[in-house]
């Protein structure tokens, strides 16, 4: 756990969140500022600062994040498309430096992203 990490505080139960899934490796919860009708975050329990900090040892964990993201998308009925996003670094829009997968859906997405 990182002391000043908002997502570590959610994992610890110190900050409330609408939890959708939890196991020993990952948790999923609703984004507090949704950018689409469905906006879920799937994060590892372990504090990893972002995609660039992943190592070979995290391959299974990363696969699990994506698998759970797609499972939750199906569960909430995003059958006609959704977007999985990971921002890496401030210039890409990363604001929370604890690895997270955004699952966004429920509206038409445009490309390229802003
Ligand atoms: P990013 O900009 O890729 O780092 O995404 C961080 C996401 O975390 C943003 O979409 C925020 O709305 C979301 N977020 C920040 N604080 C909270 C919180 N306390 N509970 C749920 N989501 C949060
Ligand atoms: Zn953290």
Short mmCIF file of N, CA, C and O and ligand atoms in Angstrom, two decimals:
data_model
loop_
_atom_site.label_atom_id
_atom_site.label_comp_id
_atom_site.label_asym_id
_atom_site.label_seq_id
_atom_site.Cartn_x
_atom_site.Cartn_y
_atom_site.Cartn_z
N UNK A 1 0.84 -1.20 0.00
CA UNK A 1 0.00 0.00 0.00
C UNK A 1 0.87 1.25 0.00
O UNK A 1 1.86 1.35 0.70
N UNK A 2 0.45 2.21 -0.81
CA UNK A 2 1.14 3.50 -0.85
C UNK A 2 0.29 4.49 -0.04
O UNK A 2 -0.91 4.62 -0.26
N UNK A 3 0.92 5.17 0.90
CA UNK A 3 0.19 5.99 1.89
C UNK A 3 -0.69 7.07 1.26
O UNK A 3 -1.79 7.33 1.72
N UNK A 4 -0.20 7.69 0.19
CA UNK A 4 -0.94 8.83 -0.37
C UNK A 4 -1.69 8.45 -1.65
O UNK A 4 -2.01 9.32 -2.45
N UNK A 5 -1.97 7.15 -1.83
CA UNK A 5 -2.65 6.69 -3.05
C UNK A 5 -4.14 6.50 -2.78
O UNK A 5 -4.53 5.72 -1.91
N UNK A 6 -4.96 7.22 -3.54
CA UNK A 6 -6.40 7.18 -3.34
C UNK A 6 -6.98 5.78 -3.59
O UNK A 6 -7.91 5.35 -2.91
N UNK A 7 -6.43 5.06 -4.56
CA UNK A 7 -6.95 3.72 -4.85
C UNK A 7 -6.52 2.71 -3.76
O UNK A 7 -7.28 1.80 -3.42
N UNK A 8 -5.32 2.88 -3.20
CA UNK A 8 -4.93 2.04 -2.06
C UNK A 8 -5.87 2.29 -0.89
O UNK A 8 -6.21 1.35 -0.14
N UNK A 9 -6.33 3.53 -0.74
CA UNK A 9 -7.27 3.85 0.35
C UNK A 9 -8.63 3.21 0.09
O UNK A 9 -9.31 2.77 1.03
N UNK A 10 -9.05 3.14 -1.16
CA UNK A 10 -10.30 2.43 -1.48
C UNK A 10 -10.14 0.94 -1.15
O UNK A 10 -11.02 0.33 -0.54
N UNK A 11 -9.00 0.36 -1.53
CA UNK A 11 -8.74 -1.06 -1.24
C UNK A 11 -8.78 -1.31 0.27
O UNK A 11 -9.35 -2.29 0.74
N UNK A 12 -8.20 -0.38 1.02
CA UNK A 12 -8.16 -0.53 2.48
C UNK A 12 -9.51 -0.26 3.14
O UNK A 12 -9.69 -0.52 4.33
N UNK A 13 -10.45 0.28 2.36
CA UNK A 13 -11.76 0.60 2.92
C UNK A 13 -11.80 1.97 3.60
O UNK A 13 -12.78 2.30 4.27
N UNK A 14 -10.75 2.76 3.43
CA UNK A 14 -10.69 4.08 4.08
C UNK A 14 -11.46 5.14 3.30
O UNK A 14 -11.82 6.18 3.84
N UNK A 15 -11.68 4.89 2.00
CA UNK A 15 -12.48 5.78 1.16
C UNK A 15 -13.59 4.91 0.54
O UNK A 15 -13.30 3.82 0.05
N UNK A 16 -14.85 5.39 0.58
CA UNK A 16 -15.92 4.56 0.05
C UNK A 16 -15.91 4.48 -1.48
O UNK A 16 -15.46 5.42 -2.15
N UNK A 17 -16.37 3.37 -2.00
CA UNK A 17 -16.53 3.20 -3.45
C UNK A 17 -17.63 2.17 -3.67
O UNK A 17 -17.90 1.35 -2.77
N UNK A 18 -18.26 2.23 -4.83
CA UNK A 18 -19.28 1.23 -5.17
C UNK A 18 -18.56 0.03 -5.77
O UNK A 18 -18.24 0.00 -6.96
N UNK A 19 -18.29 -0.97 -4.93
CA UNK A 19 -17.53 -2.14 -5.36
C UNK A 19 -18.41 -3.06 -6.21
O UNK A 19 -19.55 -3.35 -5.86
N UNK A 20 -17.86 -3.51 -7.34
CA UNK A 20 -18.57 -4.42 -8.24
C UNK A 20 -17.97 -5.81 -8.19
O UNK A 20 -18.63 -6.79 -8.54
N UNK A 21 -16.71 -5.90 -7.79
CA UNK A 21 -16.02 -7.19 -7.75
C UNK A 21 -14.80 -7.05 -6.87
O UNK A 21 -14.17 -5.99 -6.81
N UNK A 22 -14.46 -8.14 -6.19
CA UNK A 22 -13.27 -8.14 -5.34
C UNK A 22 -12.75 -9.55 -5.19
O UNK A 22 -13.53 -10.48 -4.95
N UNK A 23 -11.45 -9.74 -5.35
CA UNK A 23 -10.82 -11.01 -4.94
C UNK A 23 -9.43 -10.67 -4.41
O UNK A 23 -9.13 -9.50 -4.16
N UNK A 24 -8.59 -11.68 -4.24
CA UNK A 24 -7.28 -11.44 -3.61
C UNK A 24 -6.36 -10.58 -4.48
O UNK A 24 -5.41 -9.98 -3.98
N UNK A 25 -6.62 -10.55 -5.78
CA UNK A 25 -5.71 -9.88 -6.70
C UNK A 25 -6.20 -8.53 -7.22
O UNK A 25 -5.40 -7.64 -7.51
N UNK A 26 -7.51 -8.42 -7.40
CA UNK A 26 -8.06 -7.22 -8.06
C UNK A 26 -9.35 -6.76 -7.39
O UNK A 26 -10.01 -7.54 -6.68
N UNK A 27 -9.72 -5.49 -7.64
CA UNK A 27 -11.06 -5.03 -7.29
C UNK A 27 -11.59 -4.19 -8.46
O UNK A 27 -10.81 -3.65 -9.27
N UNK A 28 -12.91 -4.08 -8.53
CA UNK A 28 -13.56 -3.24 -9.55
C UNK A 28 -14.61 -2.40 -8.86
O UNK A 28 -15.30 -2.85 -7.95
N UNK A 29 -14.70 -1.15 -9.30
CA UNK A 29 -15.68 -0.23 -8.70
C UNK A 29 -16.05 0.83 -9.73
O UNK A 29 -15.36 1.02 -10.75
N UNK A 30 -17.16 1.53 -9.45
CA UNK A 30 -17.61 2.57 -10.37
C UNK A 30 -16.72 3.80 -10.25
O UNK A 30 -16.34 4.21 -9.14
N UNK A 31 -16.41 4.40 -11.41
CA UNK A 31 -15.65 5.65 -11.41
C UNK A 31 -16.51 6.76 -10.78
O UNK A 31 -17.71 6.86 -11.04
N UNK A 32 -15.88 7.60 -9.97
CA UNK A 32 -16.61 8.65 -9.26
C UNK A 32 -17.05 9.78 -10.20
O UNK A 32 -17.99 10.53 -9.89
N UNK A 33 -16.41 9.88 -11.34
CA UNK A 33 -16.73 10.93 -12.31
C UNK A 33 -16.92 10.30 -13.69
O UNK A 33 -16.06 10.43 -14.58
N UNK A 34 -18.03 9.59 -13.87
CA UNK A 34 -18.19 8.76 -15.08
C UNK A 34 -18.18 9.56 -16.38
O UNK A 34 -18.83 10.58 -16.49
N UNK A 35 -17.42 9.06 -17.33
CA UNK A 35 -17.30 9.70 -18.65
C UNK A 35 -18.17 9.01 -19.69
O UNK A 35 -18.11 9.33 -20.88
N UNK A 36 -18.99 8.07 -19.25
CA UNK A 36 -19.93 7.35 -20.11
C UNK A 36 -20.98 6.76 -19.16
O UNK A 36 -20.74 6.68 -17.94
N UNK A 37 -22.13 6.34 -19.68
CA UNK A 37 -23.17 5.76 -18.80
C UNK A 37 -22.63 4.61 -17.93
O UNK A 37 -23.03 4.47 -16.77
N UNK A 38 -21.76 3.79 -18.49
CA UNK A 38 -21.01 2.81 -17.68
C UNK A 38 -19.55 3.23 -17.65
O UNK A 38 -18.95 3.46 -18.71
N UNK A 39 -19.00 3.37 -16.46
CA UNK A 39 -17.57 3.69 -16.33
C UNK A 39 -17.06 2.98 -15.08
O UNK A 39 -17.25 3.44 -13.96
N UNK A 40 -16.44 1.85 -15.34
CA UNK A 40 -15.93 0.98 -14.27
C UNK A 40 -14.40 1.05 -14.27
O UNK A 40 -13.78 1.16 -15.34
N UNK A 41 -13.80 0.97 -13.10
CA UNK A 41 -12.35 0.86 -12.99
C UNK A 41 -12.01 -0.51 -12.42
O UNK A 41 -12.63 -0.95 -11.43
N UNK A 42 -11.08 -1.20 -13.05
CA UNK A 42 -10.59 -2.49 -12.54
C UNK A 42 -9.12 -2.28 -12.19
O UNK A 42 -8.33 -1.83 -13.03
N UNK A 43 -8.77 -2.57 -10.94
CA UNK A 43 -7.41 -2.26 -10.47
C UNK A 43 -6.81 -3.45 -9.71
O UNK A 43 -7.56 -4.25 -9.13
N UNK A 44 -5.48 -3.55 -9.71
CA UNK A 44 -4.86 -4.59 -8.90
C UNK A 44 -4.87 -4.19 -7.42
O UNK A 44 -4.82 -3.00 -7.10
N UNK A 45 -4.93 -5.17 -6.55
CA UNK A 45 -4.79 -4.89 -5.11
C UNK A 45 -3.39 -4.34 -4.81
O UNK A 45 -3.21 -3.51 -3.93
N UNK A 46 -2.42 -4.84 -5.58
CA UNK A 46 -1.02 -4.41 -5.41
C UNK A 46 -0.83 -3.01 -6.01
O UNK A 46 -1.35 -2.73 -7.09
N UNK A 47 -0.10 -2.15 -5.32
CA UNK A 47 0.16 -0.80 -5.84
C UNK A 47 1.22 -0.87 -6.93
O UNK A 47 2.39 -1.12 -6.66
N UNK A 48 0.77 -0.65 -8.16
CA UNK A 48 1.66 -0.54 -9.33
C UNK A 48 1.34 0.84 -9.91
O UNK A 48 0.17 1.17 -10.10
N UNK A 49 2.35 1.65 -10.20
CA UNK A 49 2.08 3.05 -10.53
C UNK A 49 1.39 3.23 -11.88
O UNK A 49 0.68 4.22 -12.08
N UNK A 50 1.56 2.31 -12.80
CA UNK A 50 0.92 2.45 -14.10
C UNK A 50 1.42 1.39 -15.06
O UNK A 50 2.25 0.55 -14.68
N UNK A 51 0.92 1.41 -16.29
CA UNK A 51 1.30 0.38 -17.27
C UNK A 51 2.81 0.24 -17.44
O UNK A 51 3.32 -0.89 -17.54
N UNK A 52 3.54 1.34 -17.45
CA UNK A 52 4.98 1.27 -17.68
C UNK A 52 5.74 0.61 -16.54
O UNK A 52 6.89 0.20 -16.71
N UNK A 53 5.10 0.49 -15.39
CA UNK A 53 5.75 -0.14 -14.23
C UNK A 53 5.49 -1.64 -14.16
O UNK A 53 5.99 -2.32 -13.26
N UNK A 54 4.70 -2.17 -15.11
CA UNK A 54 4.42 -3.61 -15.11
C UNK A 54 5.70 -4.38 -15.46
O UNK A 54 6.51 -3.91 -16.25
N UNK A 55 5.84 -5.54 -14.86
CA UNK A 55 6.98 -6.40 -15.17
C UNK A 55 6.45 -7.75 -15.67
O UNK A 55 5.23 -8.01 -15.63
N UNK A 56 7.37 -8.60 -16.08
CA UNK A 56 6.99 -9.92 -16.58
C UNK A 56 6.19 -10.68 -15.53
O UNK A 56 5.26 -11.42 -15.85
N UNK A 57 6.51 -10.44 -14.26
CA UNK A 57 5.82 -11.15 -13.17
C UNK A 57 4.35 -10.73 -13.06
O UNK A 57 3.57 -11.40 -12.39
N UNK A 58 4.00 -9.63 -13.70
CA UNK A 58 2.61 -9.13 -13.61
C UNK A 58 1.75 -9.57 -14.79
O UNK A 58 0.61 -9.12 -14.93
N UNK A 59 2.27 -10.44 -15.65
CA UNK A 59 1.51 -10.80 -16.87
C UNK A 59 0.16 -11.42 -16.55
O UNK A 59 -0.85 -11.08 -17.16
N UNK A 60 0.13 -12.33 -15.59
CA UNK A 60 -1.14 -12.99 -15.24
C UNK A 60 -2.10 -11.98 -14.64
O UNK A 60 -3.31 -11.99 -14.93
N UNK A 61 -1.56 -11.10 -13.81
CA UNK A 61 -2.39 -10.06 -13.18
C UNK A 61 -3.01 -9.15 -14.24
O UNK A 61 -4.20 -8.83 -14.19
N UNK A 62 -2.21 -8.76 -15.20
CA UNK A 62 -2.70 -7.89 -16.27
C UNK A 62 -3.78 -8.62 -17.09
O UNK A 62 -4.81 -8.02 -17.44
N UNK A 63 -3.55 -9.89 -17.35
CA UNK A 63 -4.56 -10.67 -18.08
C UNK A 63 -5.85 -10.74 -17.29
O UNK A 63 -6.95 -10.65 -17.85
N UNK A 64 -5.73 -10.87 -15.99
CA UNK A 64 -6.90 -10.95 -15.13
C UNK A 64 -7.68 -9.63 -15.13
O UNK A 64 -8.91 -9.64 -15.14
N UNK A 65 -6.97 -8.51 -15.13
CA UNK A 65 -7.64 -7.20 -15.19
C UNK A 65 -8.50 -7.10 -16.45
O UNK A 65 -9.65 -6.68 -16.41
N UNK A 66 -7.92 -7.49 -17.57
CA UNK A 66 -8.65 -7.38 -18.85
C UNK A 66 -9.81 -8.37 -18.87
O UNK A 66 -10.93 -8.02 -19.28
N UNK A 67 -9.56 -9.59 -18.42
CA UNK A 67 -10.62 -10.61 -18.42
C UNK A 67 -11.79 -10.16 -17.54
O UNK A 67 -12.96 -10.25 -17.94
N UNK A 68 -11.49 -9.62 -16.37
CA UNK A 68 -12.56 -9.16 -15.47
C UNK A 68 -13.27 -7.95 -16.07
O UNK A 68 -14.49 -7.81 -15.97
N UNK A 69 -12.51 -7.08 -16.71
CA UNK A 69 -13.12 -5.93 -17.37
C UNK A 69 -14.13 -6.36 -18.42
O UNK A 69 -15.25 -5.82 -18.48
N UNK A 70 -13.78 -7.34 -19.22
CA UNK A 70 -14.70 -7.81 -20.27
C UNK A 70 -15.89 -8.56 -19.65
O UNK A 70 -17.01 -8.45 -20.13
N UNK A 71 -15.65 -9.30 -18.57
CA UNK A 71 -16.75 -10.00 -17.88
C UNK A 71 -17.76 -9.00 -17.33
O UNK A 71 -18.97 -9.18 -17.47
N UNK A 72 -17.25 -7.96 -16.68
CA UNK A 72 -18.15 -6.95 -16.10
C UNK A 72 -18.90 -6.21 -17.21
O UNK A 72 -20.09 -5.91 -17.06
N UNK A 73 -18.22 -5.94 -18.32
CA UNK A 73 -18.89 -5.27 -19.45
C UNK A 73 -20.07 -6.13 -19.92
O UNK A 73 -21.17 -5.62 -20.18
N UNK A 74 -19.85 -7.45 -20.02
CA UNK A 74 -20.93 -8.35 -20.45
C UNK A 74 -22.04 -8.36 -19.40
O UNK A 74 -23.23 -8.33 -19.74
N UNK A 75 -21.65 -8.40 -18.13
CA UNK A 75 -22.64 -8.44 -17.04
C UNK A 75 -23.57 -7.24 -17.04
O UNK A 75 -24.75 -7.35 -16.73
N UNK A 76 -23.03 -6.06 -17.37
CA UNK A 76 -23.87 -4.86 -17.35
C UNK A 76 -24.52 -4.60 -18.71
O UNK A 76 -25.17 -3.58 -18.90
N UNK A 77 -24.32 -5.54 -19.65
CA UNK A 77 -25.07 -5.49 -20.89
C UNK A 77 -24.46 -4.66 -22.00
O UNK A 77 -25.16 -4.19 -22.90
N UNK A 78 -23.14 -4.49 -21.95
CA UNK A 78 -22.48 -3.71 -23.01
C UNK A 78 -22.16 -4.62 -24.21
O UNK A 78 -21.01 -4.78 -24.60
N UNK A 79 -23.22 -5.19 -24.78
CA UNK A 79 -23.02 -6.18 -25.85
C UNK A 79 -22.63 -5.54 -27.17
O UNK A 79 -22.01 -6.17 -28.02
N UNK A 80 -23.01 -4.26 -27.35
CA UNK A 80 -22.78 -3.63 -28.65
C UNK A 80 -21.53 -2.76 -28.69
O UNK A 80 -21.40 -1.90 -29.54
N UNK A 81 -20.63 -2.97 -27.74
CA UNK A 81 -19.35 -2.28 -27.80
C UNK A 81 -19.02 -1.50 -26.54
O UNK A 81 -19.90 -0.96 -25.89
N UNK A 82 -17.76 -1.49 -26.23
CA UNK A 82 -17.27 -0.73 -25.08
C UNK A 82 -15.78 -0.50 -25.29
O UNK A 82 -15.18 -1.06 -26.21
N UNK A 83 -15.21 0.35 -24.47
CA UNK A 83 -13.80 0.68 -24.63
C UNK A 83 -13.03 0.35 -23.36
O UNK A 83 -13.48 0.69 -22.25
N UNK A 84 -11.88 -0.29 -23.52
CA UNK A 84 -10.95 -0.53 -22.42
C UNK A 84 -9.79 0.43 -22.58
O UNK A 84 -9.19 0.49 -23.66
N UNK A 85 -9.50 1.20 -21.53
CA UNK A 85 -8.47 2.25 -21.64
C UNK A 85 -7.54 2.19 -20.44
O UNK A 85 -7.99 2.01 -19.30
N UNK A 86 -6.24 2.35 -20.72
CA UNK A 86 -5.25 2.57 -19.65
C UNK A 86 -4.44 3.78 -20.05
O UNK A 86 -3.82 3.79 -21.12
N UNK A 87 -4.45 4.80 -19.24
CA UNK A 87 -3.63 5.97 -19.49
C UNK A 87 -2.28 5.79 -18.81
O UNK A 87 -2.21 5.35 -17.66
N UNK A 88 -1.22 6.12 -19.52
CA UNK A 88 0.13 6.02 -18.95
C UNK A 88 0.81 7.38 -18.96
O UNK A 88 1.15 7.88 -20.03
N UNK A 89 0.94 7.98 -17.80
CA UNK A 89 1.65 9.25 -17.70
C UNK A 89 0.72 10.45 -17.82
O UNK A 89 -0.37 10.37 -18.37
N UNK A 90 1.19 11.57 -17.27
CA UNK A 90 0.37 12.79 -17.20
C UNK A 90 -0.09 13.27 -18.57
O UNK A 90 -1.23 13.69 -18.74
N UNK A 91 0.78 13.21 -19.55
CA UNK A 91 0.44 13.71 -20.88
C UNK A 91 -0.69 12.90 -21.51
O UNK A 91 -1.45 13.42 -22.35
N UNK A 92 -0.82 11.66 -21.11
CA UNK A 92 -1.89 10.81 -21.62
C UNK A 92 -3.17 10.95 -20.80
O UNK A 92 -4.18 10.32 -21.10
N UNK A 93 -3.10 11.75 -19.73
CA UNK A 93 -4.30 11.96 -18.92
C UNK A 93 -4.35 11.14 -17.65
O UNK A 93 -5.38 11.10 -16.98
N UNK A 94 -3.23 10.46 -17.32
CA UNK A 94 -3.24 9.69 -16.06
C UNK A 94 -3.21 10.66 -14.87
O UNK A 94 -2.35 11.55 -14.81
N UNK A 95 -4.17 10.49 -13.98
CA UNK A 95 -4.25 11.36 -12.80
C UNK A 95 -4.08 10.58 -11.50
O UNK A 95 -3.74 11.15 -10.47
N UNK A 96 -4.36 9.29 -11.55
CA UNK A 96 -4.17 8.43 -10.37
C UNK A 96 -3.08 7.43 -10.70
O UNK A 96 -3.21 6.66 -11.67
N UNK A 97 -2.02 7.45 -9.88
CA UNK A 97 -0.85 6.65 -10.22
C UNK A 97 -0.86 5.31 -9.48
O UNK A 97 0.09 4.94 -8.79
N UNK A 98 -1.99 4.62 -9.67
CA UNK A 98 -2.19 3.22 -9.28
C UNK A 98 -2.86 2.60 -10.51
O UNK A 98 -3.94 3.06 -10.91
N UNK A 99 -2.22 1.60 -11.08
CA UNK A 99 -2.69 1.00 -12.34
C UNK A 99 -4.20 0.78 -12.34
O UNK A 99 -4.75 0.28 -11.36
N UNK A 100 -4.86 1.18 -13.40
CA UNK A 100 -6.30 0.94 -13.51
C UNK A 100 -6.72 0.81 -14.95
O UNK A 100 -6.22 1.52 -15.83
N UNK A 101 -7.66 -0.09 -15.16
CA UNK A 101 -8.27 -0.29 -16.47
C UNK A 101 -9.64 0.36 -16.46
O UNK A 101 -10.49 0.01 -15.63
N UNK A 102 -9.86 1.32 -17.36
CA UNK A 102 -11.18 1.92 -17.51
C UNK A 102 -12.02 1.02 -18.42
O UNK A 102 -11.55 0.60 -19.48
N UNK A 103 -13.26 0.76 -18.02
CA UNK A 103 -14.24 0.08 -18.88
C UNK A 103 -15.35 1.09 -19.13
O UNK A 103 -16.08 1.46 -18.20
N UNK A 104 -15.43 1.57 -20.36
CA UNK A 104 -16.36 2.64 -20.70
C UNK A 104 -17.35 2.15 -21.74
O UNK A 104 -16.97 1.54 -22.75
N UNK A 105 -18.63 2.44 -21.53
CA UNK A 105 -19.62 2.03 -22.52
C UNK A 105 -20.97 2.64 -22.26
O UNK A 105 -21.17 3.40 -21.31
N UNK A 106 -21.90 2.30 -23.14
CA UNK A 106 -23.26 2.81 -23.01
C UNK A 106 -23.53 4.03 -23.87
O UNK A 106 -24.60 4.62 -23.80
N UNK A 107 -22.55 4.42 -24.65
CA UNK A 107 -22.74 5.51 -25.62
C UNK A 107 -21.79 5.25 -26.79
O UNK A 107 -20.87 4.42 -26.69
N UNK A 108 -22.03 5.97 -27.88
CA UNK A 108 -21.15 5.84 -29.04
C UNK A 108 -19.82 6.52 -28.73
O UNK A 108 -19.79 7.63 -28.21
N UNK A 109 -18.72 5.82 -29.00
CA UNK A 109 -17.38 6.36 -28.76
C UNK A 109 -16.83 6.92 -30.07
O UNK A 109 -17.09 6.38 -31.14
N UNK A 110 -16.05 7.96 -29.96
CA UNK A 110 -15.43 8.51 -31.16
C UNK A 110 -13.95 8.12 -31.21
O UNK A 110 -13.35 7.74 -30.19
N UNK A 111 -13.39 8.21 -32.40
CA UNK A 111 -11.97 7.91 -32.59
C UNK A 111 -11.41 8.90 -33.58
O UNK A 111 -12.08 9.18 -34.57
N UNK A 112 -10.25 9.50 -33.41
CA UNK A 112 -9.31 9.24 -32.33
C UNK A 112 -9.76 9.85 -31.01
O UNK A 112 -10.54 10.81 -31.01
N UNK A 113 -9.26 9.30 -29.90
CA UNK A 113 -9.59 9.86 -28.58
C UNK A 113 -8.93 11.24 -28.44
O UNK A 113 -7.93 11.52 -29.08
N UNK A 114 -9.48 12.06 -27.58
CA UNK A 114 -8.94 13.42 -27.41
C UNK A 114 -7.63 13.45 -26.67
O UNK A 114 -7.23 12.47 -26.08
P1 LIG B 1 -6.85 8.38 -14.98
O1 LIG B 1 -7.15 9.80 -15.38
O2 LIG B 1 -6.68 7.44 -16.16
O3 LIG B 1 -5.69 8.31 -14.02
O4 LIG B 1 -8.13 7.86 -14.25
C1 LIG B 1 -8.36 8.06 -12.87
C2 LIG B 1 -9.83 7.87 -12.66
O5 LIG B 1 -10.07 7.71 -11.29
C3 LIG B 1 -10.68 9.07 -13.12
O6 LIG B 1 -11.61 8.63 -14.11
C4 LIG B 1 -11.35 9.53 -11.83
O7 LIG B 1 -12.66 9.99 -12.04
C5 LIG B 1 -11.30 8.28 -10.99
N1 LIG B 1 -11.34 8.50 -9.54
C6 LIG B 1 -10.61 9.39 -8.83
N2 LIG B 1 -10.93 9.30 -7.52
C7 LIG B 1 -11.88 8.34 -7.41
C8 LIG B 1 -12.60 7.79 -6.32
N3 LIG B 1 -12.43 8.22 -5.06
N4 LIG B 1 -13.51 6.82 -6.57
C9 LIG B 1 -13.71 6.39 -7.84
N5 LIG B 1 -13.04 6.86 -8.92
C10 LIG B 1 -12.14 7.82 -8.71
ZN1 LIG B 2 -2.14 2.51 -4.77
#
